[in-house]
JSON list of C-alpha atoms in Angstrom, two decimals:
[
{"chain": "A", "resi": 1, "resn": "MET", "atom": "CA", "xyz": [10.50, 5.96, 27.97]},
{"chain": "A", "resi": 2, "resn": "PRO", "atom": "CA", "xyz": [8.27, 3.94, 25.55]},
{"chain": "A", "resi": 3, "resn": "ALA", "atom": "CA", "xyz": [8.52, 4.71, 21.85]},
{"chain": "A", "resi": 4, "resn": "SER", "atom": "CA", "xyz": [4.86, 5.74, 21.62]},
{"chain": "A", "resi": 5, "resn": "ARG", "atom": "CA", "xyz": [5.43, 8.48, 24.23]},
{"chain": "A", "resi": 6, "resn": "ALA", "atom": "CA", "xyz": [8.57, 9.74, 22.51]},
{"chain": "A", "resi": 7, "resn": "ASN", "atom": "CA", "xyz": [6.71, 10.39, 19.26]},
{"chain": "A", "resi": 8, "resn": "PRO", "atom": "CA", "xyz": [3.12, 11.48, 20.02]},
{"chain": "A", "resi": 9, "resn": "GLU", "atom": "CA", "xyz": [2.25, 11.93, 16.32]},
{"chain": "A", "resi": 10, "resn": "ALA", "atom": "CA", "xyz": [2.95, 8.27, 15.56]},
{"chain": "A", "resi": 11, "resn": "HIS", "atom": "CA", "xyz": [0.77, 7.23, 18.47]},
{"chain": "A", "resi": 12, "resn": "ALA", "atom": "CA", "xyz": [-2.02, 9.60, 17.40]},
{"chain": "A", "resi": 13, "resn": "GLY", "atom": "CA", "xyz": [-1.95, 8.21, 13.85]},
{"chain": "A", "resi": 14, "resn": "ASP", "atom": "CA", "xyz": [-2.18, 4.66, 15.20]},
{"chain": "A", "resi": 15, "resn": "ASP", "atom": "CA", "xyz": [-5.15, 5.66, 17.38]},
{"chain": "A", "resi": 16, "resn": "ARG", "atom": "CA", "xyz": [-6.96, 7.21, 14.42]},
{"chain": "A", "resi": 17, "resn": "THR", "atom": "CA", "xyz": [-6.42, 4.09, 12.33]},
{"chain": "A", "resi": 18, "resn": "SER", "atom": "CA", "xyz": [-7.56, 1.83, 15.17]},
{"chain": "A", "resi": 19, "resn": "ASP", "atom": "CA", "xyz": [-10.66, 3.97, 15.69]},
{"chain": "A", "resi": 20, "resn": "LEU", "atom": "CA", "xyz": [-11.43, 3.82, 11.99]},
{"chain": "A", "resi": 21, "resn": "ILE", "atom": "CA", "xyz": [-11.08, 0.03, 11.95]},
{"chain": "A", "resi": 22, "resn": "ARG", "atom": "CA", "xyz": [-13.30, -0.27, 15.04]},
{"chain": "A", "resi": 23, "resn": "TRP", "atom": "CA", "xyz": [-16.03, 1.81, 13.40]},
{"chain": "A", "resi": 24, "resn": "ALA", "atom": "CA", "xyz": [-15.77, -0.28, 10.24]},
{"chain": "A", "resi": 25, "resn": "ALA", "atom": "CA", "xyz": [-16.09, -3.50, 12.25]},
{"chain": "A", "resi": 26, "resn": "PHE", "atom": "CA", "xyz": [-19.09, -2.05, 14.07]},
{"chain": "A", "resi": 27, "resn": "SER", "atom": "CA", "xyz": [-20.67, -1.24, 10.71]},
{"chain": "A", "resi": 28, "resn": "CYS", "atom": "CA", "xyz": [-19.99, -4.79, 9.52]},
{"chain": "A", "resi": 29, "resn": "LEU", "atom": "CA", "xyz": [-22.16, -5.95, 12.39]},
{"chain": "A", "resi": 30, "resn": "LEU", "atom": "CA", "xyz": [-24.76, -3.18, 12.34]},
{"chain": "A", "resi": 31, "resn": "VAL", "atom": "CA", "xyz": [-25.62, -3.22, 8.62]},
{"chain": "A", "resi": 32, "resn": "PRO", "atom": "CA", "xyz": [-26.75, -6.87, 8.51]},
{"chain": "A", "resi": 33, "resn": "VAL", "atom": "CA", "xyz": [-28.84, -6.36, 11.65]},
{"chain": "A", "resi": 34, "resn": "VAL", "atom": "CA", "xyz": [-30.57, -3.39, 10.04]},
{"chain": "A", "resi": 35, "resn": "LEU", "atom": "CA", "xyz": [-31.06, -5.38, 6.83]},
{"chain": "A", "resi": 36, "resn": "LEU", "atom": "CA", "xyz": [-32.66, -8.21, 8.81]},
{"chain": "A", "resi": 37, "resn": "TRP", "atom": "CA", "xyz": [-34.85, -5.69, 10.65]},
{"chain": "A", "resi": 38, "resn": "TYR", "atom": "CA", "xyz": [-36.18, -4.42, 7.32]},
{"chain": "A", "resi": 39, "resn": "GLY", "atom": "CA", "xyz": [-36.96, -7.91, 6.02]},
{"chain": "A", "resi": 40, "resn": "THR", "atom": "CA", "xyz": [-33.91, -8.95, 4.02]},
{"chain": "A", "resi": 41, "resn": "SER", "atom": "CA", "xyz": [-33.20, -12.67, 3.96]},
{"chain": "A", "resi": 42, "resn": "LEU", "atom": "CA", "xyz": [-30.66, -14.15, 6.33]},
{"chain": "A", "resi": 43, "resn": "ALA", "atom": "CA", "xyz": [-28.50, -15.23, 3.37]},
{"chain": "A", "resi": 44, "resn": "GLY", "atom": "CA", "xyz": [-28.54, -11.70, 1.94]},
{"chain": "A", "resi": 45, "resn": "ALA", "atom": "CA", "xyz": [-27.58, -10.16, 5.27]},
{"chain": "A", "resi": 46, "resn": "ALA", "atom": "CA", "xyz": [-24.81, -12.73, 5.76]},
{"chain": "A", "resi": 47, "resn": "GLY", "atom": "CA", "xyz": [-23.46, -12.06, 2.26]},
{"chain": "A", "resi": 48, "resn": "THR", "atom": "CA", "xyz": [-23.48, -8.34, 2.96]},
{"chain": "A", "resi": 49, "resn": "ALA", "atom": "CA", "xyz": [-21.63, -8.92, 6.24]},
{"chain": "A", "resi": 50, "resn": "LEU", "atom": "CA", "xyz": [-18.98, -11.01, 4.50]},
{"chain": "A", "resi": 51, "resn": "GLY", "atom": "CA", "xyz": [-18.54, -8.41, 1.76]},
{"chain": "A", "resi": 52, "resn": "LEU", "atom": "CA", "xyz": [-18.19, -5.59, 4.26]},
{"chain": "A", "resi": 53, "resn": "ALA", "atom": "CA", "xyz": [-15.71, -7.64, 6.30]},
{"chain": "A", "resi": 54, "resn": "ALA", "atom": "CA", "xyz": [-13.60, -8.27, 3.19]},
{"chain": "A", "resi": 55, "resn": "VAL", "atom": "CA", "xyz": [-13.57, -4.58, 2.26]},
{"chain": "A", "resi": 56, "resn": "THR", "atom": "CA", "xyz": [-12.72, -3.65, 5.86]},
{"chain": "A", "resi": 57, "resn": "ALA", "atom": "CA", "xyz": [-9.82, -6.13, 5.94]},
{"chain": "A", "resi": 58, "resn": "ALA", "atom": "CA", "xyz": [-8.44, -4.81, 2.64]},
{"chain": "A", "resi": 59, "resn": "CYS", "atom": "CA", "xyz": [-8.70, -1.21, 3.84]},
{"chain": "A", "resi": 60, "resn": "ARG", "atom": "CA", "xyz": [-6.98, -2.10, 7.11]},
{"chain": "A", "resi": 61, "resn": "LEU", "atom": "CA", "xyz": [-4.14, -3.74, 5.21]},
{"chain": "A", "resi": 62, "resn": "LEU", "atom": "CA", "xyz": [-3.72, -0.70, 2.96]},
{"chain": "A", "resi": 63, "resn": "LEU", "atom": "CA", "xyz": [-3.84, 1.72, 5.90]},
{"chain": "A", "resi": 64, "resn": "ARG", "atom": "CA", "xyz": [-1.18, -0.19, 7.83]},
{"chain": "A", "resi": 65, "resn": "ARG", "atom": "CA", "xyz": [1.03, -0.44, 4.74]},
{"chain": "A", "resi": 66, "resn": "SER", "atom": "CA", "xyz": [0.72, 3.29, 4.05]},
{"chain": "A", "resi": 67, "resn": "GLU", "atom": "CA", "xyz": [1.59, 4.08, 7.68]},
{"chain": "A", "resi": 68, "resn": "ARG", "atom": "CA", "xyz": [4.73, 1.93, 7.44]},
{"chain": "A", "resi": 69, "resn": "TYR", "atom": "CA", "xyz": [5.69, 3.56, 4.15]},
{"chain": "A", "resi": 70, "resn": "ALA", "atom": "CA", "xyz": [5.19, 7.07, 5.56]},
{"chain": "A", "resi": 71, "resn": "ALA", "atom": "CA", "xyz": [7.31, 6.22, 8.60]},
{"chain": "A", "resi": 72, "resn": "ARG", "atom": "CA", "xyz": [10.34, 5.12, 6.55]},
{"chain": "A", "resi": 73, "resn": "PRO", "atom": "CA", "xyz": [13.34, 7.45, 6.70]},
{"chain": "A", "resi": 74, "resn": "ALA", "atom": "CA", "xyz": [14.17, 9.44, 3.56]},
{"chain": "A", "resi": 75, "resn": "ALA", "atom": "CA", "xyz": [17.50, 7.61, 3.09]},
{"chain": "A", "resi": 76, "resn": "GLU", "atom": "CA", "xyz": [15.75, 4.26, 2.81]},
{"chain": "A", "resi": 77, "resn": "ASP", "atom": "CA", "xyz": [13.29, 5.77, 0.37]},
{"chain": "A", "resi": 78, "resn": "ARG", "atom": "CA", "xyz": [16.05, 7.05, -1.90]},
{"chain": "A", "resi": 79, "resn": "ALA", "atom": "CA", "xyz": [17.89, 3.73, -1.75]},
{"chain": "A", "resi": 80, "resn": "ALA", "atom": "CA", "xyz": [14.73, 1.85, -2.68]},
{"chain": "A", "resi": 81, "resn": "HIS", "atom": "CA", "xyz": [14.16, 3.98, -5.80]},
{"chain": "A", "resi": 82, "resn": "THR", "atom": "CA", "xyz": [17.64, 3.93, -7.33]},
{"chain": "A", "resi": 83, "resn": "PRO", "atom": "CA", "xyz": [17.57, 2.21, -10.69]},
{"chain": "A", "resi": 84, "resn": "HIS", "atom": "CA", "xyz": [19.23, -1.18, -10.86]},
{"chain": "A", "resi": 85, "resn": "ARG", "atom": "CA", "xyz": [21.28, -2.00, -13.90]},
{"chain": "A", "resi": 86, "resn": "GLY", "atom": "CA", "xyz": [21.32, -5.62, -14.95]},
{"chain": "A", "resi": 87, "resn": "ARG", "atom": "CA", "xyz": [24.40, -7.59, -15.91]},
{"chain": "A", "resi": 88, "resn": "HIS", "atom": "CA", "xyz": [24.46, -6.49, -19.53]},
{"chain": "A", "resi": 89, "resn": "GLN", "atom": "CA", "xyz": [23.19, -2.95, -19.11]},
{"chain": "A", "resi": 90, "resn": "ARG", "atom": "CA", "xyz": [26.04, -0.58, -19.91]},
{"chain": "A", "resi": 91, "resn": "THR", "atom": "CA", "xyz": [26.22, 3.15, -20.10]},
{"chain": "A", "resi": 92, "resn": "GLY", "atom": "CA", "xyz": [28.36, 5.38, -22.29]},
{"chain": "A", "resi": 93, "resn": "THR", "atom": "CA", "xyz": [29.57, 5.02, -25.86]},
{"chain": "A", "resi": 94, "resn": "GLY", "atom": "CA", "xyz": [28.64, 1.84, -27.68]},
{"chain": "A", "resi": 95, "resn": "SER", "atom": "CA", "xyz": [25.88, 0.91, -25.29]},
{"chain": "A", "resi": 96, "resn": "HIS", "atom": "CA", "xyz": [23.14, 1.06, -27.90]},
{"chain": "A", "resi": 97, "resn": "ARG", "atom": "CA", "xyz": [22.60, -1.96, -30.09]},
{"chain": "A", "resi": 98, "resn": "GLY", "atom": "CA", "xyz": [21.18, -1.94, -33.56]},
{"chain": "A", "resi": 99, "resn": "GLY", "atom": "CA", "xyz": [20.32, 1.14, -35.53]},
{"chain": "A", "resi": 100, "resn": "ARG", "atom": "CA", "xyz": [22.53, 2.84, -38.11]},
{"chain": "A", "resi": 101, "resn": "HIS", "atom": "CA", "xyz": [26.29, 2.86, -37.89]},
{"chain": "A", "resi": 102, "resn": "SER", "atom": "CA", "xyz": [28.30, 5.75, -39.23]},
{"chain": "A", "resi": 103, "resn": "GLY", "atom": "CA", "xyz": [31.19, 5.17, -41.67]},
{"chain": "A", "resi": 104, "resn": "GLY", "atom": "CA", "xyz": [31.29, 1.45, -42.28]},
{"chain": "A", "resi": 105, "resn": "SER", "atom": "CA", "xyz": [34.52, -0.13, -43.58]},
{"chain": "A", "resi": 106, "resn": "THR", "atom": "CA", "xyz": [32.94, -2.09, -46.45]},
{"chain": "A", "resi": 107, "resn": "PRO", "atom": "CA", "xyz": [31.75, -0.37, -49.61]},
{"chain": "A", "resi": 108, "resn": "VAL", "atom": "CA", "xyz": [28.15, -0.62, -50.67]},
{"chain": "A", "resi": 109, "resn": "GLY", "atom": "CA", "xyz": [27.73, -1.91, -54.10]}
]
């Protein structure tokens, strides 16, 4: 059985995203036509089309990335967010540098 049939919610989410992208692409074509119809210059309509296409591409990228992030298992999510300690990062007593030291061995004077 295909993976899209096994999980209908994943397939439905992909359909909604695809529909949204199709409508955005349709708008990228429709808006310049309407602008030309109302007397805007060809350069202005082309600039608008390019701007809308760039925004649509960025939104598509963000939607796909958020879908992939939402589909990750919880174990991978926890592993990705565990703090990483560098080579010289220690925990416990004596790990703090600088500051005041209690009870020095040399007298002040």
